[in-house]
GROMACS .gro file of C-alpha atoms in nm:
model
  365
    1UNK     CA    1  28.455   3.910  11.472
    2UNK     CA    2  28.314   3.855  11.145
    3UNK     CA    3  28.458   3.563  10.964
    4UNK     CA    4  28.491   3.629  10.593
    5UNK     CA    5  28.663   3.358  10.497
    6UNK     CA    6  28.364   3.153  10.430
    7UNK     CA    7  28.376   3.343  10.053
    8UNK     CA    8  28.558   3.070   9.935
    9UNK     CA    9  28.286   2.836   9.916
   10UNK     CA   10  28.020   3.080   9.828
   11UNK     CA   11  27.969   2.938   9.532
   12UNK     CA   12  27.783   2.682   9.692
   13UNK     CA   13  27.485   2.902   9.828
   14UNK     CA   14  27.165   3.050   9.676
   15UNK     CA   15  27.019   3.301   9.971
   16UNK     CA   16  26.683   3.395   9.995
   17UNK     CA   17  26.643   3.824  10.192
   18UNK     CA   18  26.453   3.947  10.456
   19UNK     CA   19  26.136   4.018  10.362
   20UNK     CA   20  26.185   4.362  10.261
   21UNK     CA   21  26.175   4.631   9.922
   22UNK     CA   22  26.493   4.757  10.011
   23UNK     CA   23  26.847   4.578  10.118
   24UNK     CA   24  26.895   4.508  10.512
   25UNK     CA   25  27.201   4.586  10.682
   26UNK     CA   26  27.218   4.204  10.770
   27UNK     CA   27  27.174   4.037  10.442
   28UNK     CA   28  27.400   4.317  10.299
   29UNK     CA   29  27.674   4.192  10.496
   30UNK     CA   30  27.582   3.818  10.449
   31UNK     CA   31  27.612   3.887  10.075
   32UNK     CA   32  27.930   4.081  10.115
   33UNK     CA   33  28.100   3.774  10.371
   34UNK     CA   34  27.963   3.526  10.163
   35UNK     CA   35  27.993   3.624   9.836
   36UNK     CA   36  27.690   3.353   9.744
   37UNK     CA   37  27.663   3.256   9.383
   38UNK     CA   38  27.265   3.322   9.379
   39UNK     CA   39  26.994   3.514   9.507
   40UNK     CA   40  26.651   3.446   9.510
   41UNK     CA   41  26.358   3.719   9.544
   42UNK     CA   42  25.979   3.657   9.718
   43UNK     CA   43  25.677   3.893   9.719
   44UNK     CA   44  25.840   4.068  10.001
   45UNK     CA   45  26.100   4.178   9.785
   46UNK     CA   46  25.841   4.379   9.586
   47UNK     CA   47  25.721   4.710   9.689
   48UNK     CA   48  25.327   4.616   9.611
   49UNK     CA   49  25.170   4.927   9.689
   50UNK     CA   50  25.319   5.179   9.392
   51UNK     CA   51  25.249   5.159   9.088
   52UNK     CA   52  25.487   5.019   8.784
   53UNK     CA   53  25.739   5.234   8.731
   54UNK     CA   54  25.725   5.368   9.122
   55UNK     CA   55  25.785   5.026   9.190
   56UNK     CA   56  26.024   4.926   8.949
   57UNK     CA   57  26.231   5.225   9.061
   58UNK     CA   58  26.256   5.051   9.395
   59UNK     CA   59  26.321   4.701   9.244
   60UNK     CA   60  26.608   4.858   9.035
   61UNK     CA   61  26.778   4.980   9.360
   62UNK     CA   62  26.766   4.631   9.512
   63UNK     CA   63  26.907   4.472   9.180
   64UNK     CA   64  27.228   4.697   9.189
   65UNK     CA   65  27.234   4.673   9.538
   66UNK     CA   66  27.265   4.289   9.598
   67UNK     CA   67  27.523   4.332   9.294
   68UNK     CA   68  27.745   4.542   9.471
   69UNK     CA   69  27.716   4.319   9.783
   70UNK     CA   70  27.825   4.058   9.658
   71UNK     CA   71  28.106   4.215   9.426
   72UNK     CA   72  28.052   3.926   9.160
   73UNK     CA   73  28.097   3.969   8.797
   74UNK     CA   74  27.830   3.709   8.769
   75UNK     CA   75  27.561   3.602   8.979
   76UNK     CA   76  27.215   3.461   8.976
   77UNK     CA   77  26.911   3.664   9.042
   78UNK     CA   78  26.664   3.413   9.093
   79UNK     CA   79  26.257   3.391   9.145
   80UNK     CA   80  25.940   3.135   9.163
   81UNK     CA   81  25.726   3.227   8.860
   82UNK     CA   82  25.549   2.952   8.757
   83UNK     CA   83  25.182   3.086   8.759
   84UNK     CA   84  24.894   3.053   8.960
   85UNK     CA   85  24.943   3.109   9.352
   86UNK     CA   86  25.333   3.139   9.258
   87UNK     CA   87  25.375   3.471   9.105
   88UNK     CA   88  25.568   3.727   9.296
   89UNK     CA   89  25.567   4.003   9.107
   90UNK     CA   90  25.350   4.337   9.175
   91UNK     CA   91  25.132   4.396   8.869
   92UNK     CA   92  25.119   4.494   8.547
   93UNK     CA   93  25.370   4.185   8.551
   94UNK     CA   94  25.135   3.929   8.370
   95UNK     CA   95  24.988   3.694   8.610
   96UNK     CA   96  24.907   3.351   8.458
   97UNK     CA   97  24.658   3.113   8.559
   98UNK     CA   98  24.850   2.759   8.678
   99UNK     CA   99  25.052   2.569   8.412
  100UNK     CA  100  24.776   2.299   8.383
  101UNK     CA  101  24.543   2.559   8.247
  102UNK     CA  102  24.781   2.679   7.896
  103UNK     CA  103  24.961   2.389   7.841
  104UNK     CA  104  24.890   2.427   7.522
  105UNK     CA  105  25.064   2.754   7.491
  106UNK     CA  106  25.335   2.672   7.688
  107UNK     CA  107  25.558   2.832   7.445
  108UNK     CA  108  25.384   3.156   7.417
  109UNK     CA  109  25.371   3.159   7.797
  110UNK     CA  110  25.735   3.120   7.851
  111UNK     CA  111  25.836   3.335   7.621
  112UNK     CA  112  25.619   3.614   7.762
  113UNK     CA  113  25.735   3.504   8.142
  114UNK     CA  114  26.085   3.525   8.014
  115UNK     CA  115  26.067   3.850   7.852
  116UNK     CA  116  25.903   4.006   8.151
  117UNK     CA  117  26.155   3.897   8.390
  118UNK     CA  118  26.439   3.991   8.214
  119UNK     CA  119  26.358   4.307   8.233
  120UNK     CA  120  26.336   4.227   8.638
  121UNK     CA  121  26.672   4.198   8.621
  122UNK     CA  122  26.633   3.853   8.650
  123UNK     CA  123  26.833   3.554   8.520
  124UNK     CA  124  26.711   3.216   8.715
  125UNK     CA  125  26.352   3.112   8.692
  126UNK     CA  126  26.263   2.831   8.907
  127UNK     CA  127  26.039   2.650   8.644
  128UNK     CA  128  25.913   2.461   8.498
  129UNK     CA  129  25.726   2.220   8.704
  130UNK     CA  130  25.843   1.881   8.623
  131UNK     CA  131  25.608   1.704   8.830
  132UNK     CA  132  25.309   1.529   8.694
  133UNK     CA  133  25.006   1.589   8.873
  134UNK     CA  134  24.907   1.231   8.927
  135UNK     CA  135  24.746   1.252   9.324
  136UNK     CA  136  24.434   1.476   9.360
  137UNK     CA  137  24.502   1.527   9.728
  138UNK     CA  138  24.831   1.636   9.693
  139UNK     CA  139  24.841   1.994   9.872
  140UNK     CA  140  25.131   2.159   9.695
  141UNK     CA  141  25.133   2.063   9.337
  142UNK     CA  142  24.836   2.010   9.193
  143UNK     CA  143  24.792   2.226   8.873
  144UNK     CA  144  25.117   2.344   8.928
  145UNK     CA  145  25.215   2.031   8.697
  146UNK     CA  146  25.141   2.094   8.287
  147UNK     CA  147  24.935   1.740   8.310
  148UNK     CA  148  24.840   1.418   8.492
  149UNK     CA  149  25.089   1.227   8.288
  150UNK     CA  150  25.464   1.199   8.174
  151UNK     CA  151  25.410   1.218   7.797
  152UNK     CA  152  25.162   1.594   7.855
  153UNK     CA  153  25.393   1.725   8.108
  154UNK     CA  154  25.720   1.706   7.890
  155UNK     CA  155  25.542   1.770   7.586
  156UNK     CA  156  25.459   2.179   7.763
  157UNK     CA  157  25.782   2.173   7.952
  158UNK     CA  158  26.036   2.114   7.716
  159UNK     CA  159  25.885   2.394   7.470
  160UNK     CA  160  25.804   2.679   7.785
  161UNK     CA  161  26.179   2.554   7.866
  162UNK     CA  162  26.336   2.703   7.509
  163UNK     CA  163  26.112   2.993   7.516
  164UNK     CA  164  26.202   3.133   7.825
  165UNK     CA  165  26.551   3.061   7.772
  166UNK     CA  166  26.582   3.245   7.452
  167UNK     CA  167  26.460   3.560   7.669
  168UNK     CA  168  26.766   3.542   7.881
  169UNK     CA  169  26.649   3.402   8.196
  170UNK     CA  170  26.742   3.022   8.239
  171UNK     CA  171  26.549   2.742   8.354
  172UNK     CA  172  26.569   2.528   8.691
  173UNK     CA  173  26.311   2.229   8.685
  174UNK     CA  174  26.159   2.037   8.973
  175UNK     CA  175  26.131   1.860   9.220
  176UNK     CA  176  26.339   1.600   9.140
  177UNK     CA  177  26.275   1.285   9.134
  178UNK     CA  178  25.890   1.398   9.137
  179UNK     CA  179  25.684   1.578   9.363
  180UNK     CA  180  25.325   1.488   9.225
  181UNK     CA  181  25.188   1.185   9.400
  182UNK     CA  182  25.283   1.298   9.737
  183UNK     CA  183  24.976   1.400  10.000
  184UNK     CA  184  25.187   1.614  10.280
  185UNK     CA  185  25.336   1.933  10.129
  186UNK     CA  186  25.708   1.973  10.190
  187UNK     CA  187  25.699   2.338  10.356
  188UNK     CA  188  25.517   2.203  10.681
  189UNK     CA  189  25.631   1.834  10.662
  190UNK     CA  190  25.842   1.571  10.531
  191UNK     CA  191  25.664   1.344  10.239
  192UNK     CA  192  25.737   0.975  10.236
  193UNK     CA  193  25.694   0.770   9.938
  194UNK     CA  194  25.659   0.408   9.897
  195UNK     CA  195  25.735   0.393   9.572
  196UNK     CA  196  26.018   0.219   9.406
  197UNK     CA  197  26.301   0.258   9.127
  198UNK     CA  198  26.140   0.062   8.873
  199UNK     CA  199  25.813   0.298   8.950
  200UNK     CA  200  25.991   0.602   8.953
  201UNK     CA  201  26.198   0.528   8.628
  202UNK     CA  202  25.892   0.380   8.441
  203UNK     CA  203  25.672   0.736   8.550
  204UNK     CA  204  25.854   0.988   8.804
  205UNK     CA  205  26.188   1.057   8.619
  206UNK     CA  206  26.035   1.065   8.282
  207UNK     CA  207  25.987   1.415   8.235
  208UNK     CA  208  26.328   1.493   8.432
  209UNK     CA  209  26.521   1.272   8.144
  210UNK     CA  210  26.331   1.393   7.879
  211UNK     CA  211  26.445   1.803   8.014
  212UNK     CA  212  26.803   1.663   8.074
  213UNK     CA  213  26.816   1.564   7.723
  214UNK     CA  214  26.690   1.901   7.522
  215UNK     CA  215  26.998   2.067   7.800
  216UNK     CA  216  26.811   2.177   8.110
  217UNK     CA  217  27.082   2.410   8.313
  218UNK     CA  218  26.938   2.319   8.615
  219UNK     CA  219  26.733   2.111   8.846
  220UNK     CA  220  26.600   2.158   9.185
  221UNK     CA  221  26.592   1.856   9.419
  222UNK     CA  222  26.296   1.726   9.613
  223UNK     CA  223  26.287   1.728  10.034
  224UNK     CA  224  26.112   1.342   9.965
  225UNK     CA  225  26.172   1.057  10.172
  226UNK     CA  226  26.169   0.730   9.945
  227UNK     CA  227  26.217   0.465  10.223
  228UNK     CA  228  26.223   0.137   9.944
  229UNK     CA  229  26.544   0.299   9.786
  230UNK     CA  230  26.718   0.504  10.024
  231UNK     CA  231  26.583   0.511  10.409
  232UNK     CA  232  26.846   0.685  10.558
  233UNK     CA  233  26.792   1.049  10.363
  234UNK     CA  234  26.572   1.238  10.198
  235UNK     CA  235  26.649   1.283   9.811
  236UNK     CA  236  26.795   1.625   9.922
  237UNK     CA  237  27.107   1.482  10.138
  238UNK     CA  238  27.066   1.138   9.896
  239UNK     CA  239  27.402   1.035   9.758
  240UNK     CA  240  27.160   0.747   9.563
  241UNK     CA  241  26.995   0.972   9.422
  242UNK     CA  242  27.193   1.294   9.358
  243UNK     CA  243  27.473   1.088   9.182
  244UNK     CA  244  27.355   0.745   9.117
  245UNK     CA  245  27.029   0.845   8.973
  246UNK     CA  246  27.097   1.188   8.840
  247UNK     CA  247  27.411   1.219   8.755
  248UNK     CA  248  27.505   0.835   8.688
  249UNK     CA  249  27.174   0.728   8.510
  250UNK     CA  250  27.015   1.015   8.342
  251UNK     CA  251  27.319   1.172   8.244
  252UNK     CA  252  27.265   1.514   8.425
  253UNK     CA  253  27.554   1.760   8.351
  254UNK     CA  254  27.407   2.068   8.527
  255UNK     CA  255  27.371   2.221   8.822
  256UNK     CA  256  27.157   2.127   9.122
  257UNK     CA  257  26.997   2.317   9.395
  258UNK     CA  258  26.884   2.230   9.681
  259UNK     CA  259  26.489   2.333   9.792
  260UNK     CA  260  26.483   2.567  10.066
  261UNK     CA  261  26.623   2.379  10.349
  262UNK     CA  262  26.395   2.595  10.595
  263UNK     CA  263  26.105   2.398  10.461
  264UNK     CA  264  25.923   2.204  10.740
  265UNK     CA  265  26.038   1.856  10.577
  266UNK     CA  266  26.396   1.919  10.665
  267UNK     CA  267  26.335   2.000  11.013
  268UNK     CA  268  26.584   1.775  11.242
  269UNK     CA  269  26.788   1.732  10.911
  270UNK     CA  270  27.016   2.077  10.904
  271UNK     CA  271  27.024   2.102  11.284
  272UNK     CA  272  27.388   2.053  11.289
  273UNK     CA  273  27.596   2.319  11.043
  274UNK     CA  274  27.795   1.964  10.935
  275UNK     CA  275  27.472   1.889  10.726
  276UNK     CA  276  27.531   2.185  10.434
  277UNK     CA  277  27.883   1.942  10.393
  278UNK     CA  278  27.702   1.611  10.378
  279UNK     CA  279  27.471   1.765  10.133
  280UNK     CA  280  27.767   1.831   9.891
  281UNK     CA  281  27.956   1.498   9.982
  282UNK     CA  282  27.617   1.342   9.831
  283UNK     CA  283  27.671   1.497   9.489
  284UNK     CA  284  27.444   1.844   9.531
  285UNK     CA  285  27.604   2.181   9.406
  286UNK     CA  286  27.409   2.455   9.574
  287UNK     CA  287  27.243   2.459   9.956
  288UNK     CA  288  26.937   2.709   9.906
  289UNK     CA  289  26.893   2.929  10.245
  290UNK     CA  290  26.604   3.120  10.300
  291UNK     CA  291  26.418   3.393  10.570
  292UNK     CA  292  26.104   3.253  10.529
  293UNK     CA  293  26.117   2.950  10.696
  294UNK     CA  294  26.486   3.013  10.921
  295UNK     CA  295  26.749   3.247  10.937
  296UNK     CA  296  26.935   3.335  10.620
  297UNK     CA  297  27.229   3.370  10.886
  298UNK     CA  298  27.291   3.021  10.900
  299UNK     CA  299  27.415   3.026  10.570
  300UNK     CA  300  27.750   3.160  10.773
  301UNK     CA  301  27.756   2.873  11.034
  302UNK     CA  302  27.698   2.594  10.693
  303UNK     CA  303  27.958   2.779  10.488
  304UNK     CA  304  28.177   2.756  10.786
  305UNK     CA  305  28.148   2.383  10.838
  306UNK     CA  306  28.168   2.303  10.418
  307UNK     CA  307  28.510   2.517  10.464
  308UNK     CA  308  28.603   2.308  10.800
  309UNK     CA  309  28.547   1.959  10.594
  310UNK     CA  310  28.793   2.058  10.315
  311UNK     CA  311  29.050   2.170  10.522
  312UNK     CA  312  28.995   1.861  10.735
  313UNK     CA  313  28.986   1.607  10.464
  314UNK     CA  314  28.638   1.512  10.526
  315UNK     CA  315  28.528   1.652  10.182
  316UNK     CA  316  28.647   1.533   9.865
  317UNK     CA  317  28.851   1.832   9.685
  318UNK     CA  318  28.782   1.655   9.341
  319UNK     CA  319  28.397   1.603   9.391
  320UNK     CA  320  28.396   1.976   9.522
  321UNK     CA  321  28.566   2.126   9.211
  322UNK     CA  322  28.404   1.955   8.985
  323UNK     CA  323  28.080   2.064   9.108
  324UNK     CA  324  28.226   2.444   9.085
  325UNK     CA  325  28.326   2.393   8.777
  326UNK     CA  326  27.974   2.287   8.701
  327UNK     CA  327  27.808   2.642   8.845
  328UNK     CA  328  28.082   2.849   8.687
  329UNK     CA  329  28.018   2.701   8.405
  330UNK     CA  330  27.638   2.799   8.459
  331UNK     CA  331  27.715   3.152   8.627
  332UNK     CA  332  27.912   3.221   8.247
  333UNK     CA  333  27.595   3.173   8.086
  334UNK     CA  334  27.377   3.364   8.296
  335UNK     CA  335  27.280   3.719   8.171
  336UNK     CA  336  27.297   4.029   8.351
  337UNK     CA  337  26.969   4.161   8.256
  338UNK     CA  338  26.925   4.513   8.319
  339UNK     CA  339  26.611   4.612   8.454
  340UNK     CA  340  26.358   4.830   8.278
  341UNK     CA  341  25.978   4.918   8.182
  342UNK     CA  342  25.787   4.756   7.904
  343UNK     CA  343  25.558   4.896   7.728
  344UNK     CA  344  25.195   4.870   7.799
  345UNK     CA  345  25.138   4.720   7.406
  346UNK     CA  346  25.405   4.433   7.505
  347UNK     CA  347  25.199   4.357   7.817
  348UNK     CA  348  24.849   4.384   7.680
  349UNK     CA  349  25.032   4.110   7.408
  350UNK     CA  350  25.132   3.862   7.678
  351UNK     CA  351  24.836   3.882   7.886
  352UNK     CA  352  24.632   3.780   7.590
  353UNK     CA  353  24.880   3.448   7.527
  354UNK     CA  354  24.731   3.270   7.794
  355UNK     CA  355  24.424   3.250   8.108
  356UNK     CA  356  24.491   3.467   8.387
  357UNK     CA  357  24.513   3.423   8.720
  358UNK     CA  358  24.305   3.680   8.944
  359UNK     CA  359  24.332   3.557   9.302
  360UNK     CA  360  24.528   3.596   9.590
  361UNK     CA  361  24.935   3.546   9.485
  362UNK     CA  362  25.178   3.419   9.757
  363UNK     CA  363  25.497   3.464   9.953
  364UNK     CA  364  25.621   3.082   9.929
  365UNK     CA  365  25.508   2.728   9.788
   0.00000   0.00000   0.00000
């Protein structure tokens, strides 16, 4: 029997579909037990082989689809679209080159990125990139970053940031606490970092305090082991560093999201369901859940055990309202963008804001 009852803490959950163009029967009816407050679209998601408005007709079906899943008023439609490799959009979408290469027009870049999702029907961008690109054999970020140090990355963050946000489509910036100086990327493995609190505050966080003071919405956290401040968790399921840091320190009164907990770095850690409540104990708001990497199904079994805590008293009520309070708060903001074409003049426009990107685009990282 399906247990539907696990709606009441759907707030909790951003969901990642099946990698399909069109709604499947089994994340129809995850979105419908659920009721999750986000969803987040990949390449997949895309029909890639029509052209615009063949395959925005699809895309507009999925939109209104997941809508009526979920039967929320509000509800985040979500997407990677950072440039680079991290574009999963079909073309004529613009496709710019990674943020390292116009971060000098970060403004005219996020502007034009905003605009174009919005009319995606999307409302979430997971951007910018608050990392700073400080280890050239770091795997996953790399240019990613807007610059190799604190002072260049905020100073193209902050202003992509407002632009993009004036478009309708809000920001989420990562990886908290920083992502940059790592050398073992985070969707095959888990990083470990020997660096401390005084190293981290003095370069790392920077960038993350500088976006939580112009009002960032939203930050992602990191799947990052930092063994000199907290050994026993990764920043993800890190009470030090969720509430002490974050919330404590720098102030943060937004929402956080979890990284995909698929990811290869969190393999052994969400084994048991009882991990999605730990993760929320620690201070986080929403447990991301994706196909890619795991089944989007266990969303049921995590909502199940969240639910189980709170009736059992292992999950502080105050802690967990507050923390809804915090994504209703966000979910009141978000727009619900409807989706449509844009003109071929608007597009010619953006492309010429910034380098383009011309290679191969991916389905994660």
């Amino acid at each position: 029997m399906v247990d539907t009852s696990i709606a009441v803490v759907g707030d909790h959950f951003l969901v990642g579909l099946r990698p399909t163009p069109y709604l499947h029967d089994r994340d129809r009816a995850l979105l419908r037990d659920l009721r999750p407050a986000g969803v987040i679209l990949y390449k997949s998601n895309f029909r890639h082989d029509l052209p615009y408005d063949g395959w925005l007709e699809s895309h507009a079906r999925l939109i209104e689809e997941i809508r009526a899943a979920t039967g929320r008023d509000k509800l985040f439609i979500a997407i990677d679209h950072e440039g680079g490799r991290v574009c999963r959009t079909p073309l004529p979408i613009t496709r710019f080159a990674y943020a390292m290469r116009w971060a000098d027009h970060a403004a005219e870049v996020g502007a034009a990125i905003g605009r174009e999702l919005a009319t995606l029907g999307m409302n979430l961008n997971f951007a910018p990139v608050l990392d700073i690109h400080t280890n050239p054999q770091n795997p996953v970020i790399g240019e990613r970053a807007f610059g190799t140090s604190a002072t260049a990355v905020i100073a193209a963050a902050l202003p992509f940031m407002a632009a993009m946000q004036a478009q309708g489509v809000l920001a989420c910036g990562k990886h908290f606490p920083g992502h940059g100086d790592t050398s073992i990327d985070s969707h095959y493995g888990l990083p470990s970092q020997e660096l401390g609190g005084d190293h981290l505050r003095a370069r790392e966080l920077r960038p993350f305090a500088a976006a939580i003071e112009a009002g960032i919405p939203m930050l992602m956290t990191s799947h990052i082991l930092f063994p000199h401040i907290d050994p026993d968790a990764p920043v993800t399921l890190s009470r030090h560093f969720a509430t002490e840091i974050l919330r404590d320190e720098l102030g943060f009164a937004g929402v956080t999201v979890s990284d995909d907990i698929g990811m290869g770095a969190m393999d052994g850690f969400f084994d048991a369901p009882e991990a999605a409540a730990q993760f929320l104990a620690a201070g986080g708001d929403m447990l991301m859940v994706c196909s890619h990497f795991t089944d989007s199904d266990r969303a049921r079994t995590f909502a199940a055990a969240i639910r189980d805590a709170i009736d059992q008293g292992r999950l502080d009520r105050e802690l967990l309202a507050r923390s809804r309070l915090r994504i209703e708060a966000l979910l009141a903001r978000a727009e619900t963008n409807p989706v449509h074409r844009l003109s071929d003049s608007v597009l010619h426009a953006h492309a010429a804001a910034a380098v383009l990107f011309d290679a191969q685009t991916d389905e994660v990282v």
